[in-house]
Amino acid sequence: MTKTLVIGAGGVGSVAVHKMAMLPDIFTDITLASRRQFKCDEIAGSVLERTGVSIKTARIDADDADATARLIQACGAKLVVNLALPYQDLSIMDACLMAGADYLDTANYEPPEEAKFEYSWQWAYQEKFAKQGLMALLGSGFDPGVTNVFTAYTKKYLIADMRTLDILDCNGGDHGQHFATNFNPEINIREVTAPSRHWQDKKWIETPALTTKQNFDFPEVGARNMYLMYHEELESLVTHFPEIERARFWMTFGDAYLKHLEVLQNVGMTSIEPVIYEGQEIIPLQFLKAVLPNPGDLGKTTTGKTCIGTIISGSDNGQDKTAYIYNICDHEACFKEVGSQAVSYTTGVPAMIGAAMMLGGKWRGEGVFNMEQFDPDPFMDMLNQHGLPWQYVMLEKPLAF
Ligand code: NDP
C-alpha cells in the first residue's frame, strides 16, 4: 500500500490527482489537502465521477510545518507531492523531514518578499534528506521537469557533447479572455516581469525583461514571437551538465498579453512591495491575482495547442548535430479528459510521473535531486503512455539566432 499526500488543490493539483487515480496499482491511497477544503472536495467529486476512485481530502495551511508533519503522519504518506505555491516549498520539506516522508515539487522555493528563482535554499537541504535516507525530487513539472528529462535524453542518446541548449515554451492556445495567465497569476507575473538571464560562456548575462524577441515556427502551432526569459531549470541544467556553453529559455507571448502587462506594470499593479490601502497593507500583485480569471477555470473556453521542447546542439562521434525534442498538447483534449487546460495538464502529468518514479523505485536516491540526475528512459516511456507523447527531429543546422 503506497500512501500519497498531494498538497495544493489548484489547476496542477487537480490534474495530478486525476492522473494518479487512473493508476491505482501505483497510487493505492491518495489524500488531497489544501488551504480550502471545499476545493479538495470539488476535485475529489470529479475524480470519483471520471475514474470511479475515491480520494480522501483534508484542510491544511502548509506554511505551518508542524501541522503539515502531523497531517503526513495521520494519513501515513510515504510521499508528499507539493503542488501548492513555491512559498510553501521549505515548510513542506521541513514537514517531510519531521514525518519521515519523501518530497516532490514542480517549482523552486520563492521567498514571498523577493522574486529570485534559484535553487540555493532547497539544495541546502541535501544533507538533511540524505541523513534520514529520504529523497526530494525538485521541479517535476514540464518546465522545469520534462525539459530537464529531454536534456538528459539528448545527452544519453543523441548528442554526447552538448554545447548549446534552448528551451522553447509555446502556448498557442486562446482562452477568449482579454488578459489571463496560464497558471497561478502571482507566480506567473513575478516570473515574466523578472529580468531575463541566460548562460553564456560560463556566466549569467542579465538583460531587461521581455526585450529580446525571436520569431519561431512551432510544429502544429505555427510562427509565434518568443521572448528571452530566465527560468529556474537553466541553473540546475548548467550545474549538472557543465559542458553546456550557452543555455537560454524562450516563452511565447501574444501582443495583447504584453500590452496589458505593460500597462499593469506602469501603474504599479505587478509590484510585490506592500502598499497601504484604507489602513490595510496589501500587495498589489496579490490584489491583481484576486481580480484576474482563475487559471483553473480557463479550460472550458481554451482552444489550440501547446508546444514545449528543447533544441540542443553539439557533437556526437565527431559530427555536429542539433536535436529538437518536443511535446504537443491540445487544450480541448485535456479538458475533455480531466477538466483542465493544457498548461495545468502539462505540469500535473509530469508531477504524477515523477511520483510514480519515486514510489516504484525507478528513481531512487538519498538527498535532494533535480530531474536530469536520473535515467530519462522510464520517465520518457510514461510520458508516451499517459498523455504527453514526445517526438524528436534532427535539425540540419543549429538555431540561427
Ligand atoms: P493554483 O494557484 O491554481 O493552486 C495553488 C493551490 O495551492 C491552491 O489551491 C491554493 O489554495 C493552495 N495553497 C496556497 N497556499 C497554501 C498553503 N499555505 N497551504 C495549503 N495550500 C495552499 O496554482 P497552480 O495549480 O497553477 O500551480 C501550482 C504549482 O505549480 C505552483 O507552484 C506553480 O509555480 C507550479 N507550476 C509549475 C510549472 C512547471 O512546468 N514546472 C508550470 C505551472 C505551474 P487556495 O485555493 O485556498 O488559494
Short mmCIF file of C-alpha atoms and ligand atoms in Angstrom, two decimals:
data_model
loop_
_atom_site.label_atom_id
_atom_site.label_comp_id
_atom_site.label_asym_id
_atom_site.label_seq_id
_atom_site.Cartn_x
_atom_site.Cartn_y
_atom_site.Cartn_z
CA MET A 1 0.00 0.00 0.00
CA THR A 2 1.62 3.29 -1.04
CA LYS A 3 0.06 6.33 0.51
CA THR A 4 0.49 9.68 -1.24
CA LEU A 5 -0.38 13.12 0.10
CA VAL A 6 -0.88 15.82 -2.54
CA ILE A 7 -0.86 19.41 -1.22
CA GLY A 8 -2.49 22.16 -3.32
CA ALA A 9 -5.94 21.95 -4.89
CA GLY A 10 -5.28 24.30 -7.81
CA GLY A 11 -5.10 23.67 -11.54
CA VAL A 12 -1.98 21.49 -11.35
CA GLY A 13 -3.08 19.57 -8.23
CA SER A 14 -6.38 18.71 -9.88
CA VAL A 15 -4.71 17.19 -12.96
CA ALA A 16 -2.17 15.29 -10.85
CA VAL A 17 -4.76 13.56 -8.65
CA HIS A 18 -6.97 12.69 -11.64
CA LYS A 19 -3.97 11.05 -13.34
CA MET A 20 -2.88 9.29 -10.11
CA ALA A 21 -6.37 7.87 -9.66
CA MET A 22 -6.05 6.34 -13.15
CA LEU A 23 -3.07 4.27 -11.88
CA PRO A 24 -4.47 2.53 -8.78
CA ASP A 25 -1.68 -0.08 -8.80
CA ILE A 26 0.89 2.63 -8.06
CA PHE A 27 -1.21 5.18 -6.17
CA THR A 28 -3.21 2.92 -3.89
CA ASP A 29 -4.25 5.61 -1.40
CA ILE A 30 -4.42 9.33 -2.24
CA THR A 31 -5.16 12.28 0.05
CA LEU A 32 -5.58 15.79 -1.38
CA ALA A 33 -5.10 18.63 1.10
CA SER A 34 -5.16 22.38 0.56
CA ARG A 35 -5.84 25.68 2.28
CA ARG A 36 -9.54 25.48 1.45
CA GLN A 37 -11.09 22.07 1.85
CA PHE A 38 -14.07 22.73 -0.44
CA LYS A 39 -11.67 22.92 -3.39
CA CYS A 40 -10.29 19.48 -2.48
CA ASP A 41 -13.83 18.11 -2.17
CA GLU A 42 -14.81 19.50 -5.60
CA ILE A 43 -11.77 17.83 -7.18
CA ALA A 44 -12.44 14.57 -5.30
CA GLY A 45 -16.01 14.64 -6.74
CA SER A 46 -14.67 14.99 -10.27
CA VAL A 47 -12.07 12.22 -9.70
CA LEU A 48 -14.81 9.88 -8.48
CA GLU A 49 -17.05 10.72 -11.43
CA ARG A 50 -14.32 10.35 -14.06
CA THR A 51 -12.34 7.40 -12.66
CA GLY A 52 -14.54 5.68 -10.06
CA VAL A 53 -11.77 6.17 -7.47
CA SER A 54 -12.40 7.74 -4.05
CA ILE A 55 -9.67 10.01 -2.74
CA LYS A 56 -9.51 11.49 0.77
CA THR A 57 -9.42 15.23 1.42
CA ALA A 58 -8.10 17.43 4.21
CA ARG A 59 -7.58 21.09 5.11
CA ILE A 60 -4.03 22.26 5.71
CA ASP A 61 -2.09 25.51 5.94
CA ALA A 62 1.20 24.26 4.53
CA ASP A 63 3.05 27.34 5.81
CA ASP A 64 2.74 25.59 9.16
CA ALA A 65 5.39 22.83 9.04
CA ASP A 66 4.32 21.21 12.35
CA ALA A 67 0.68 20.90 11.28
CA THR A 68 1.78 19.56 7.89
CA ALA A 69 4.00 16.95 9.58
CA ARG A 70 1.03 15.87 11.72
CA LEU A 71 -1.12 15.52 8.59
CA ILE A 72 1.58 13.45 6.82
CA GLN A 73 1.73 11.14 9.83
CA ALA A 74 -2.05 10.97 10.17
CA CYS A 75 -2.50 9.84 6.58
CA GLY A 76 0.61 7.63 6.68
CA ALA A 77 2.03 9.17 3.49
CA LYS A 78 5.28 7.80 2.13
CA LEU A 79 5.46 10.63 -0.42
CA VAL A 80 4.30 14.27 -0.33
CA VAL A 81 3.61 15.87 -3.71
CA ASN A 82 3.77 19.63 -3.23
CA LEU A 83 1.51 21.38 -5.77
CA ALA A 84 0.78 24.42 -3.61
CA LEU A 85 2.83 27.57 -4.30
CA PRO A 86 6.63 27.99 -4.31
CA TYR A 87 6.33 29.88 -0.98
CA GLN A 88 5.43 26.60 0.78
CA ASP A 89 8.37 24.51 -0.51
CA LEU A 90 10.60 24.83 2.54
CA SER A 91 7.89 24.38 5.16
CA ILE A 92 6.69 21.23 3.35
CA MET A 93 10.29 19.94 3.07
CA ASP A 94 10.67 20.55 6.83
CA ALA A 95 7.42 18.68 7.45
CA CYS A 96 8.65 15.72 5.35
CA LEU A 97 11.84 15.57 7.44
CA MET A 98 9.80 15.63 10.66
CA ALA A 99 7.38 12.95 9.47
CA GLY A 100 9.88 10.80 7.54
CA ALA A 101 8.35 11.16 4.05
CA ASP A 102 9.83 11.72 0.57
CA TYR A 103 9.13 15.03 -1.19
CA LEU A 104 8.37 16.20 -4.76
CA ASP A 105 7.54 19.64 -6.20
CA THR A 106 7.21 21.46 -9.53
CA ALA A 107 8.66 24.90 -8.77
CA ASN A 108 11.64 26.18 -6.76
CA TYR A 109 11.23 27.86 -3.38
CA GLU A 110 10.47 31.58 -3.54
CA PRO A 111 10.65 33.93 -0.57
CA PRO A 112 7.40 35.94 -0.74
CA GLU A 113 9.14 39.31 -0.49
CA GLU A 114 11.60 38.93 -3.41
CA ALA A 115 11.50 37.14 -6.75
CA LYS A 116 14.72 35.12 -7.01
CA PHE A 117 14.04 31.88 -8.90
CA GLU A 118 17.01 29.95 -7.58
CA TYR A 119 17.64 26.54 -6.07
CA SER A 120 20.06 27.56 -3.31
CA TRP A 121 17.54 27.26 -0.47
CA GLN A 122 16.39 23.80 -1.50
CA TRP A 123 19.82 22.45 -2.44
CA ALA A 124 20.82 23.36 1.13
CA TYR A 125 18.54 20.51 2.31
CA GLN A 126 20.77 17.90 0.62
CA GLU A 127 22.41 16.68 3.80
CA LYS A 128 19.25 16.70 5.91
CA PHE A 129 17.39 14.46 3.42
CA ALA A 130 20.43 12.22 2.84
CA LYS A 131 21.00 11.76 6.57
CA GLN A 132 17.45 10.45 7.02
CA GLY A 133 17.60 8.27 3.91
CA LEU A 134 14.85 10.38 2.32
CA MET A 135 14.56 11.70 -1.22
CA ALA A 136 13.41 15.10 -2.52
CA LEU A 137 12.77 15.49 -6.25
CA LEU A 138 12.70 19.13 -7.38
CA GLY A 139 10.86 20.54 -10.39
CA SER A 140 8.81 17.62 -11.70
CA GLY A 141 6.52 19.70 -13.94
CA PHE A 142 7.02 20.41 -17.65
CA ASP A 143 9.48 23.27 -17.46
CA PRO A 144 11.24 22.64 -15.14
CA GLY A 145 10.70 18.91 -15.34
CA VAL A 146 10.17 17.32 -18.73
CA THR A 147 12.61 19.81 -20.31
CA ASN A 148 15.32 18.56 -17.89
CA VAL A 149 14.50 14.96 -18.84
CA PHE A 150 14.59 15.86 -22.57
CA THR A 151 18.09 17.28 -21.99
CA ALA A 152 19.23 14.10 -20.19
CA TYR A 153 17.75 12.01 -23.03
CA THR A 154 19.57 14.10 -25.67
CA LYS A 155 22.84 13.60 -23.82
CA LYS A 156 22.24 9.84 -23.42
CA TYR A 157 21.14 9.01 -26.98
CA LEU A 158 21.62 11.88 -29.41
CA ILE A 159 24.41 14.35 -28.62
CA ALA A 160 27.09 13.21 -26.18
CA ASP A 161 28.85 16.57 -26.13
CA MET A 162 26.15 19.23 -25.70
CA ARG A 163 27.21 22.84 -26.33
CA THR A 164 24.05 24.92 -26.57
CA LEU A 165 20.61 24.43 -25.05
CA ASP A 166 17.46 26.38 -25.93
CA ILE A 167 14.18 25.65 -24.17
CA LEU A 168 11.19 26.83 -26.20
CA ASP A 169 7.84 27.13 -24.44
CA CYS A 170 4.91 27.98 -26.70
CA ASN A 171 1.32 28.24 -25.61
CA GLY A 172 -0.54 28.61 -28.87
CA GLY A 173 -3.89 28.46 -27.07
CA ASP A 174 -6.64 31.07 -26.98
CA HIS A 175 -8.74 31.36 -23.80
CA GLY A 176 -11.04 34.08 -25.10
CA GLN A 177 -10.25 36.49 -22.21
CA HIS A 178 -8.69 39.96 -22.56
CA PHE A 179 -5.97 39.07 -20.08
CA ALA A 180 -5.36 35.91 -18.07
CA THR A 181 -2.37 33.85 -17.02
CA ASN A 182 -1.98 30.13 -17.69
CA PHE A 183 -1.13 29.24 -14.14
CA ASN A 184 -1.16 30.99 -10.76
CA PRO A 185 -1.19 34.70 -11.82
CA GLU A 186 1.00 35.88 -8.96
CA ILE A 187 3.79 33.39 -9.68
CA ASN A 188 3.41 33.79 -13.45
CA ILE A 189 3.65 37.59 -13.42
CA ARG A 190 6.60 37.53 -10.98
CA GLU A 191 8.37 35.22 -13.42
CA VAL A 192 7.56 37.16 -16.60
CA THR A 193 8.43 40.59 -15.22
CA ALA A 194 11.76 39.50 -13.68
CA PRO A 195 14.92 40.49 -15.61
CA SER A 196 15.97 37.92 -18.20
CA ARG A 197 19.10 35.87 -17.55
CA HIS A 198 20.85 33.38 -19.79
CA TRP A 199 24.05 31.36 -19.57
CA GLN A 200 26.80 32.33 -21.96
CA ASP A 201 30.49 31.39 -21.81
CA LYS A 202 30.09 30.04 -18.27
CA LYS A 203 28.45 33.13 -16.81
CA TRP A 204 24.99 34.65 -16.43
CA ILE A 205 24.08 37.56 -18.72
CA GLU A 206 21.22 39.73 -17.45
CA THR A 207 19.00 41.82 -19.75
CA PRO A 208 15.78 43.74 -19.03
CA ALA A 209 12.57 41.66 -19.05
CA LEU A 210 10.93 40.93 -22.41
CA THR A 211 13.41 42.86 -24.55
CA THR A 212 14.91 40.06 -26.69
CA LYS A 213 12.44 38.65 -29.19
CA GLN A 214 12.67 35.98 -31.92
CA ASN A 215 10.07 34.53 -34.25
CA PHE A 216 9.94 30.74 -34.38
CA ASP A 217 7.77 28.39 -36.41
CA PHE A 218 6.46 25.88 -33.85
CA PRO A 219 5.30 22.44 -35.07
CA GLU A 220 1.47 22.20 -35.22
CA VAL A 221 1.14 25.74 -33.82
CA GLY A 222 2.81 27.99 -36.40
CA ALA A 223 5.01 31.07 -36.21
CA ARG A 224 4.98 32.88 -32.85
CA ASN A 225 7.05 35.60 -31.20
CA MET A 226 9.00 34.26 -28.26
CA TYR A 227 10.93 36.23 -25.66
CA LEU A 228 14.13 35.50 -23.78
CA MET A 229 13.42 34.92 -20.06
CA TYR A 230 15.07 33.44 -17.03
CA HIS A 231 13.73 30.08 -15.94
CA GLU A 232 14.91 28.04 -12.97
CA GLU A 233 15.89 24.85 -14.83
CA LEU A 234 18.72 26.76 -16.54
CA GLU A 235 20.51 26.85 -13.17
CA SER A 236 20.28 23.12 -12.48
CA LEU A 237 21.00 22.10 -16.09
CA VAL A 238 24.23 24.12 -16.40
CA THR A 239 25.25 22.78 -12.97
CA HIS A 240 24.68 19.13 -13.87
CA PHE A 241 25.87 19.45 -17.49
CA PRO A 242 28.84 21.83 -17.13
CA GLU A 243 29.81 21.27 -20.78
CA ILE A 244 26.86 23.45 -21.87
CA GLU A 245 28.32 26.77 -23.03
CA ARG A 246 25.08 28.62 -23.72
CA ALA A 247 21.64 27.98 -22.21
CA ARG A 248 18.56 30.07 -22.91
CA PHE A 249 14.83 29.90 -22.17
CA TRP A 250 12.18 31.34 -24.51
CA MET A 251 8.45 31.77 -23.96
CA THR A 252 5.82 32.95 -26.42
CA PHE A 253 3.55 35.88 -25.58
CA GLY A 254 0.85 37.46 -27.73
CA ASP A 255 0.76 41.22 -28.31
CA ALA A 256 -2.46 41.64 -26.27
CA TYR A 257 -0.91 39.88 -23.23
CA LEU A 258 2.17 42.11 -23.44
CA LYS A 259 0.11 45.29 -23.84
CA HIS A 260 -1.96 44.52 -20.73
CA LEU A 261 1.14 43.54 -18.78
CA GLU A 262 2.92 46.78 -19.72
CA VAL A 263 0.00 48.89 -18.52
CA LEU A 264 -0.35 46.89 -15.29
CA GLN A 265 3.39 47.29 -14.66
CA ASN A 266 3.33 51.01 -15.45
CA VAL A 267 0.56 51.65 -12.93
CA GLY A 268 2.27 49.57 -10.24
CA MET A 269 -0.18 46.64 -10.17
CA THR A 270 2.53 43.98 -10.61
CA SER A 271 4.59 45.16 -7.63
CA ILE A 272 5.31 42.83 -4.70
CA GLU A 273 6.09 45.79 -2.42
CA PRO A 274 3.26 46.23 0.14
CA VAL A 275 1.14 49.43 -0.07
CA ILE A 276 -1.32 50.79 2.50
CA TYR A 277 -4.91 50.85 1.25
CA GLU A 278 -7.60 52.19 3.60
CA GLY A 279 -5.38 51.45 6.59
CA GLN A 280 -4.58 47.93 5.49
CA GLU A 281 -1.37 46.61 3.98
CA ILE A 282 -1.92 44.95 0.61
CA ILE A 283 0.42 43.62 -2.04
CA PRO A 284 -0.65 44.96 -5.45
CA LEU A 285 0.21 41.72 -7.30
CA GLN A 286 -1.87 39.66 -4.85
CA PHE A 287 -4.79 42.04 -5.31
CA LEU A 288 -4.39 41.75 -9.09
CA LYS A 289 -4.50 37.94 -8.76
CA ALA A 290 -7.84 38.28 -6.97
CA VAL A 291 -9.44 40.12 -9.91
CA LEU A 292 -7.94 38.07 -12.75
CA PRO A 293 -9.62 34.95 -14.13
CA ASN A 294 -8.78 31.78 -12.20
CA PRO A 295 -6.47 29.75 -14.50
CA GLY A 296 -8.20 26.60 -13.27
CA ASP A 297 -11.44 27.89 -14.87
CA LEU A 298 -9.94 28.65 -18.30
CA GLY A 299 -10.24 25.06 -19.52
CA LYS A 300 -13.86 25.45 -20.65
CA THR A 301 -13.04 28.14 -23.20
CA THR A 302 -9.46 27.40 -24.24
CA THR A 303 -8.70 26.12 -27.73
CA GLY A 304 -5.39 25.46 -29.52
CA LYS A 305 -2.18 23.66 -28.57
CA THR A 306 0.98 24.00 -26.55
CA CYS A 307 4.38 23.02 -27.92
CA ILE A 308 7.24 22.83 -25.41
CA GLY A 309 10.65 21.39 -26.10
CA THR A 310 14.43 21.64 -26.18
CA ILE A 311 16.77 22.40 -29.07
CA ILE A 312 20.26 21.19 -28.29
CA SER A 313 23.37 21.50 -30.47
CA GLY A 314 26.75 19.88 -30.00
CA SER A 315 28.73 17.00 -31.37
CA ASP A 316 28.39 13.27 -31.30
CA ASN A 317 31.06 10.89 -32.61
CA GLY A 318 32.87 13.83 -34.15
CA GLN A 319 29.78 15.07 -36.03
CA ASP A 320 27.95 18.34 -35.38
CA LYS A 321 24.29 17.70 -34.54
CA THR A 322 21.16 19.58 -33.47
CA ALA A 323 18.19 17.80 -31.90
CA TYR A 324 14.72 19.20 -31.24
CA ILE A 325 12.58 17.16 -28.80
CA TYR A 326 9.07 18.42 -28.14
CA ASN A 327 5.58 17.60 -26.96
CA ILE A 328 2.36 18.94 -28.45
CA CYS A 329 -0.62 19.14 -26.12
CA ASP A 330 -4.17 20.06 -27.12
CA HIS A 331 -6.13 22.26 -24.67
CA GLU A 332 -9.54 20.84 -25.60
CA ALA A 333 -8.39 17.21 -25.37
CA CYS A 334 -7.03 17.88 -21.85
CA PHE A 335 -10.29 19.48 -20.81
CA LYS A 336 -12.24 16.51 -22.09
CA GLU A 337 -10.01 14.06 -20.19
CA VAL A 338 -9.57 15.73 -16.81
CA GLY A 339 -11.46 19.07 -16.90
CA SER A 340 -8.32 21.28 -17.13
CA GLN A 341 -6.46 23.26 -19.81
CA ALA A 342 -3.12 22.13 -21.23
CA VAL A 343 -0.85 24.28 -19.03
CA SER A 344 -2.17 22.63 -15.86
CA TYR A 345 -2.15 19.27 -17.69
CA THR A 346 1.46 19.54 -18.92
CA THR A 347 2.52 20.24 -15.31
CA GLY A 348 0.22 17.82 -13.44
CA VAL A 349 1.04 14.78 -15.59
CA PRO A 350 4.85 15.02 -15.04
CA ALA A 351 4.19 15.54 -11.31
CA MET A 352 2.28 12.25 -11.33
CA ILE A 353 5.03 10.54 -13.35
CA GLY A 354 7.79 11.82 -11.03
CA ALA A 355 5.79 10.48 -8.09
CA ALA A 356 5.41 7.12 -9.87
CA MET A 357 9.19 7.03 -10.49
CA MET A 358 9.79 7.50 -6.76
CA LEU A 359 7.09 5.15 -5.45
CA GLY A 360 8.06 2.42 -7.90
CA GLY A 361 11.77 2.77 -7.04
CA LYS A 362 12.79 3.51 -10.65
CA TRP A 363 14.27 6.79 -9.48
CA ARG A 364 15.81 6.46 -6.06
CA GLY A 365 18.43 8.38 -4.12
CA GLU A 366 19.07 9.88 -0.73
CA GLY A 367 19.17 13.67 -0.70
CA VAL A 368 17.85 16.44 -2.97
CA PHE A 369 17.76 15.85 -6.73
CA ASN A 370 16.86 17.58 -9.97
CA MET A 371 15.22 15.61 -12.75
CA GLU A 372 18.23 15.40 -15.08
CA GLN A 373 20.18 13.40 -12.48
CA PHE A 374 18.15 10.24 -13.17
CA ASP A 375 17.83 7.84 -16.10
CA PRO A 376 15.44 9.55 -18.55
CA ASP A 377 14.11 6.26 -20.05
CA PRO A 378 11.34 5.20 -17.63
CA PHE A 379 10.09 8.79 -17.37
CA MET A 380 10.07 9.25 -21.17
CA ASP A 381 8.14 5.96 -21.52
CA MET A 382 5.48 7.12 -19.08
CA LEU A 383 5.13 10.46 -20.90
CA ASN A 384 4.19 8.50 -24.04
CA GLN A 385 1.73 6.32 -22.15
CA HIS A 386 0.00 8.96 -20.04
CA GLY A 387 -0.96 11.84 -22.31
CA LEU A 388 2.26 13.70 -23.17
CA PRO A 389 3.76 11.91 -26.19
CA TRP A 390 7.03 13.36 -27.43
CA GLN A 391 9.00 13.21 -30.61
CA TYR A 392 12.32 14.40 -31.86
CA VAL A 393 13.72 15.66 -35.14
CA MET A 394 17.36 16.20 -36.05
CA LEU A 395 17.67 19.73 -37.45
CA GLU A 396 20.07 20.44 -40.29
CA LYS A 397 21.58 23.46 -38.57
CA PRO A 398 21.74 24.98 -35.08
CA LEU A 399 19.36 27.89 -34.40
CA ALA A 400 20.36 30.92 -36.47
CA PHE A 401 19.98 33.33 -33.54
P1 NDP B 1 -3.03 27.50 -8.16
O1 NDP B 1 -2.94 28.87 -7.61
O2 NDP B 1 -4.12 27.13 -9.11
O3 NDP B 1 -3.08 26.42 -6.98
C1 NDP B 1 -2.29 26.51 -5.83
C2 NDP B 1 -3.05 25.79 -4.73
O4 NDP B 1 -2.23 25.81 -3.55
C3 NDP B 1 -4.35 26.47 -4.37
O5 NDP B 1 -5.36 25.50 -4.28
C4 NDP B 1 -4.07 27.10 -3.01
O6 NDP B 1 -5.16 27.12 -2.13
C5 NDP B 1 -3.04 26.15 -2.45
N1 NDP B 1 -2.27 26.84 -1.42
C6 NDP B 1 -1.70 28.07 -1.46
N2 NDP B 1 -1.12 28.36 -0.30
C7 NDP B 1 -1.31 27.28 0.51
C8 NDP B 1 -0.95 26.98 1.83
N3 NDP B 1 -0.29 27.85 2.59
N4 NDP B 1 -1.32 25.79 2.32
C9 NDP B 1 -2.02 24.90 1.59
N5 NDP B 1 -2.39 25.12 0.32
C10 NDP B 1 -2.03 26.31 -0.22
O7 NDP B 1 -1.59 27.18 -8.81
P2 NDP B 1 -1.27 26.15 -9.99
O8 NDP B 1 -2.00 24.88 -9.75
O9 NDP B 1 -1.40 26.84 -11.28
O10 NDP B 1 0.31 25.91 -9.71
C11 NDP B 1 0.74 25.03 -8.71
C12 NDP B 1 2.25 25.00 -8.68
O11 NDP B 1 2.75 24.52 -9.93
C13 NDP B 1 2.90 26.36 -8.47
O12 NDP B 1 3.99 26.21 -7.59
C14 NDP B 1 3.42 26.73 -9.84
O13 NDP B 1 4.54 27.58 -9.78
C15 NDP B 1 3.81 25.36 -10.36
N6 NDP B 1 3.87 25.29 -11.84
C16 NDP B 1 4.94 24.63 -12.39
C17 NDP B 1 5.04 24.51 -13.76
C18 NDP B 1 6.12 23.69 -14.36
O14 NDP B 1 6.07 23.40 -15.55
N7 NDP B 1 7.13 23.26 -13.64
C19 NDP B 1 4.06 25.14 -14.67
C20 NDP B 1 2.93 25.73 -13.99
C21 NDP B 1 2.87 25.81 -12.61
P3 NDP B 1 -6.36 28.20 -2.27
O15 NDP B 1 -7.16 27.69 -3.43
O16 NDP B 1 -7.07 28.13 -0.98
O17 NDP B 1 -5.70 29.53 -2.57
#
